[in-house]
Amino acid sequence: TQRIFVAAVNTSGQSIYRSDNGGATWGLVSGQPTGVMGERGVIADTLLYITFSNYQGPNGATAGSVWKYGIMSGSWTNISPSSGSFGFSGISVSPADPRLVVVSTLDCWWPRDEVYLSTNSGTTWTPRLTTGTLDCSYAPYTAGVTPHWIAALAFDPFDSTKAMFG
């Protein structure tokens, strides 16, 4: 593809760059949040979903947000599911339904990190770690541990009722 987005570690200014010529030249994406840096991003249709944090973690994140960027319109929408003294990191959009989005908090010490699910492209969110079922069969040692520092998050490509994190 000729259009590429990247995030740079820069919490004092803007961190999301865009190339429309396969990386030959780059420019900052205008209107993006400042004071935080892009953590993870995923494209679904003409939308770029990005998680932001003021520190890459696993410790030290005290602010963050989740944004939706209209690639064609250039508009930014804050779709953060919650706010507090933590960042956001993991993000995934279902390959079967682009309205299904999951995001994870980063460095939320109390009561724990959380995974949020949206069924309407980030308009509303439901916390899932408090109500969902964790399958620990592949890593039995995790059964007695509260998940934290969730940096990676992905929908199961074959079953959008499941997501995995690490």
Short mmCIF file of C-alpha atoms in Angstrom, two decimals:
data_model
loop_
_atom_site.label_atom_id
_atom_site.label_comp_id
_atom_site.label_asym_id
_atom_site.label_seq_id
_atom_site.Cartn_x
_atom_site.Cartn_y
_atom_site.Cartn_z
CA THR A 1 0.00 0.00 0.00
CA GLN A 2 1.11 3.56 -0.51
CA ARG A 3 -0.61 4.88 2.63
CA ILE A 4 1.26 4.07 5.85
CA PHE A 5 0.76 5.29 9.42
CA VAL A 6 3.43 5.06 12.14
CA ALA A 7 3.74 6.21 15.74
CA ALA A 8 6.91 7.69 17.24
CA VAL A 9 7.84 7.96 20.91
CA ASN A 10 7.13 11.64 21.52
CA THR A 11 4.96 12.60 24.48
CA SER A 12 5.77 16.31 24.32
CA GLY A 13 4.18 16.79 20.93
CA GLN A 14 2.52 14.85 18.18
CA SER A 15 3.47 11.23 17.49
CA ILE A 16 1.42 9.95 14.51
CA TYR A 17 2.95 10.26 11.03
CA ARG A 18 1.47 9.46 7.63
CA SER A 19 2.96 8.67 4.24
CA ASP A 20 0.88 8.55 1.09
CA ASN A 21 3.77 7.48 -1.17
CA GLY A 22 4.98 4.23 0.35
CA GLY A 23 7.27 5.89 2.89
CA ALA A 24 9.22 8.19 0.56
CA THR A 25 8.01 11.22 2.53
CA TRP A 26 6.28 11.62 5.90
CA GLY A 27 4.16 14.26 7.61
CA LEU A 28 2.47 14.65 10.96
CA VAL A 29 -1.23 13.82 11.00
CA SER A 30 -2.94 17.09 11.88
CA GLY A 31 -5.38 17.44 14.77
CA GLN A 32 -4.06 14.49 16.77
CA PRO A 33 -3.95 14.45 20.59
CA THR A 34 -0.87 15.98 22.21
CA GLY A 35 0.85 15.13 25.48
CA VAL A 36 0.44 11.41 24.79
CA MET A 37 1.96 9.08 22.22
CA GLY A 38 0.39 6.53 19.95
CA GLU A 39 0.67 3.02 21.38
CA ARG A 40 -1.14 0.71 18.95
CA GLY A 41 -3.32 1.23 15.92
CA VAL A 42 -5.56 -0.74 13.60
CA ILE A 43 -7.38 0.19 10.38
CA ALA A 44 -10.95 -0.87 9.68
CA ASP A 45 -12.60 0.37 6.50
CA THR A 46 -11.72 4.09 6.36
CA LEU A 47 -11.06 4.46 10.09
CA LEU A 48 -7.81 4.31 12.03
CA TYR A 49 -8.30 3.40 15.69
CA ILE A 50 -5.37 4.37 17.96
CA THR A 51 -4.64 3.90 21.65
CA PHE A 52 -2.59 6.59 23.38
CA SER A 53 -0.57 6.74 26.58
CA ASN A 54 1.80 9.23 28.13
CA TYR A 55 4.36 6.46 28.74
CA GLN A 56 4.96 3.19 26.90
CA GLY A 57 4.69 1.08 30.08
CA PRO A 58 4.54 -1.35 31.61
CA ASN A 59 4.84 1.13 34.50
CA GLY A 60 4.63 4.90 34.46
CA ALA A 61 1.50 5.39 32.33
CA THR A 62 -0.68 7.98 34.08
CA ALA A 63 -2.79 9.31 31.20
CA GLY A 64 -4.22 7.92 28.00
CA SER A 65 -7.10 7.85 25.55
CA VAL A 66 -8.55 6.02 22.57
CA TRP A 67 -9.22 7.89 19.33
CA LYS A 68 -10.82 7.19 15.98
CA TYR A 69 -9.35 8.98 12.95
CA GLY A 70 -11.32 9.30 9.70
CA ILE A 71 -8.66 8.63 7.06
CA MET A 72 -10.64 10.30 4.27
CA SER A 73 -12.14 13.15 6.30
CA GLY A 74 -9.15 13.88 8.55
CA SER A 75 -11.43 14.11 11.59
CA TRP A 76 -10.51 12.87 15.08
CA THR A 77 -13.04 11.53 17.61
CA ASN A 78 -12.23 10.69 21.22
CA ILE A 79 -13.85 7.32 21.93
CA SER A 80 -12.16 6.54 25.26
CA PRO A 81 -14.18 4.02 27.29
CA SER A 82 -12.96 5.42 30.63
CA SER A 83 -10.48 7.83 32.16
CA GLY A 84 -8.10 7.74 35.07
CA SER A 85 -4.44 7.52 35.99
CA PHE A 86 -3.59 4.96 33.31
CA GLY A 87 -3.01 4.67 29.59
CA PHE A 88 -4.43 2.49 26.83
CA SER A 89 -2.43 0.03 24.73
CA GLY A 90 -3.97 -3.07 23.14
CA ILE A 91 -6.54 -2.62 20.39
CA SER A 92 -8.20 -4.85 17.82
CA VAL A 93 -11.09 -4.70 15.36
CA SER A 94 -12.95 -7.87 14.42
CA PRO A 95 -12.15 -9.09 10.91
CA ALA A 96 -15.76 -10.33 10.64
CA ASP A 97 -17.46 -7.13 11.84
CA PRO A 98 -15.66 -3.75 11.80
CA ARG A 99 -18.08 -2.40 14.44
CA LEU A 100 -16.56 -4.75 17.06
CA VAL A 101 -13.60 -3.07 18.77
CA VAL A 102 -11.67 -4.13 21.89
CA VAL A 103 -9.15 -2.00 23.81
CA SER A 104 -7.11 -2.53 26.96
CA THR A 105 -5.97 -0.20 29.69
CA LEU A 106 -2.27 -0.02 30.51
CA ASP A 107 -0.85 0.33 34.01
CA CYS A 108 -4.19 0.58 35.84
CA TRP A 109 -3.16 -0.61 39.28
CA TRP A 110 -6.56 -0.42 40.96
CA PRO A 111 -8.66 -2.38 40.76
CA ARG A 112 -6.87 -3.93 37.71
CA ASP A 113 -6.31 -3.42 34.03
CA GLU A 114 -9.47 -3.79 31.98
CA VAL A 115 -10.48 -4.91 28.49
CA TYR A 116 -13.39 -2.99 26.97
CA LEU A 117 -15.63 -4.15 24.12
CA SER A 118 -17.59 -1.91 21.78
CA THR A 119 -20.20 -3.28 19.38
CA ASN A 120 -20.79 0.09 17.69
CA SER A 121 -17.35 1.35 16.57
CA GLY A 122 -16.50 2.93 19.92
CA THR A 123 -19.70 4.81 20.68
CA THR A 124 -20.32 2.77 23.85
CA TRP A 125 -18.14 0.30 25.76
CA THR A 126 -18.62 -2.65 28.12
CA PRO A 127 -15.89 -3.83 30.53
CA ARG A 128 -15.20 -7.52 29.85
CA LEU A 129 -12.65 -8.69 32.43
CA THR A 130 -15.19 -8.21 35.21
CA THR A 131 -17.97 -10.05 33.36
CA GLY A 132 -16.22 -12.23 30.76
CA THR A 133 -14.81 -15.71 31.06
CA LEU A 134 -11.04 -16.21 30.92
CA ASP A 135 -9.84 -19.40 29.25
CA CYS A 136 -6.58 -20.27 30.99
CA SER A 137 -6.27 -23.76 29.48
CA TYR A 138 -3.24 -22.84 27.34
CA ALA A 139 -1.49 -21.13 30.27
CA PRO A 140 -2.82 -22.76 33.47
CA TYR A 141 -0.42 -20.75 35.67
CA THR A 142 -2.46 -17.62 34.84
CA ALA A 143 -5.66 -18.93 36.47
CA GLY A 144 -4.87 -17.42 39.86
CA VAL A 145 -3.55 -14.08 38.61
CA THR A 146 -5.31 -10.81 37.88
CA PRO A 147 -4.43 -9.72 34.32
CA HIS A 148 -2.35 -6.57 34.18
CA TRP A 149 -0.03 -4.71 31.79
CA ILE A 150 -2.11 -5.80 28.80
CA ALA A 151 -0.12 -4.48 25.85
CA ALA A 152 -1.30 -6.76 23.03
CA LEU A 153 -4.92 -7.58 22.25
CA ALA A 154 -6.47 -9.36 19.27
CA PHE A 155 -9.77 -10.84 18.18
CA ASP A 156 -9.68 -14.51 17.28
CA PRO A 157 -9.75 -14.31 13.44
CA PHE A 158 -12.05 -17.34 13.30
CA ASP A 159 -14.41 -16.49 16.18
CA SER A 160 -15.18 -12.85 17.02
CA THR A 161 -16.75 -13.87 20.32
CA LYS A 162 -13.20 -14.48 21.59
CA ALA A 163 -10.21 -12.22 22.04
CA MET A 164 -6.68 -12.92 23.23
CA PHE A 165 -4.30 -10.68 25.14
CA GLY A 166 -0.75 -10.66 26.39
#
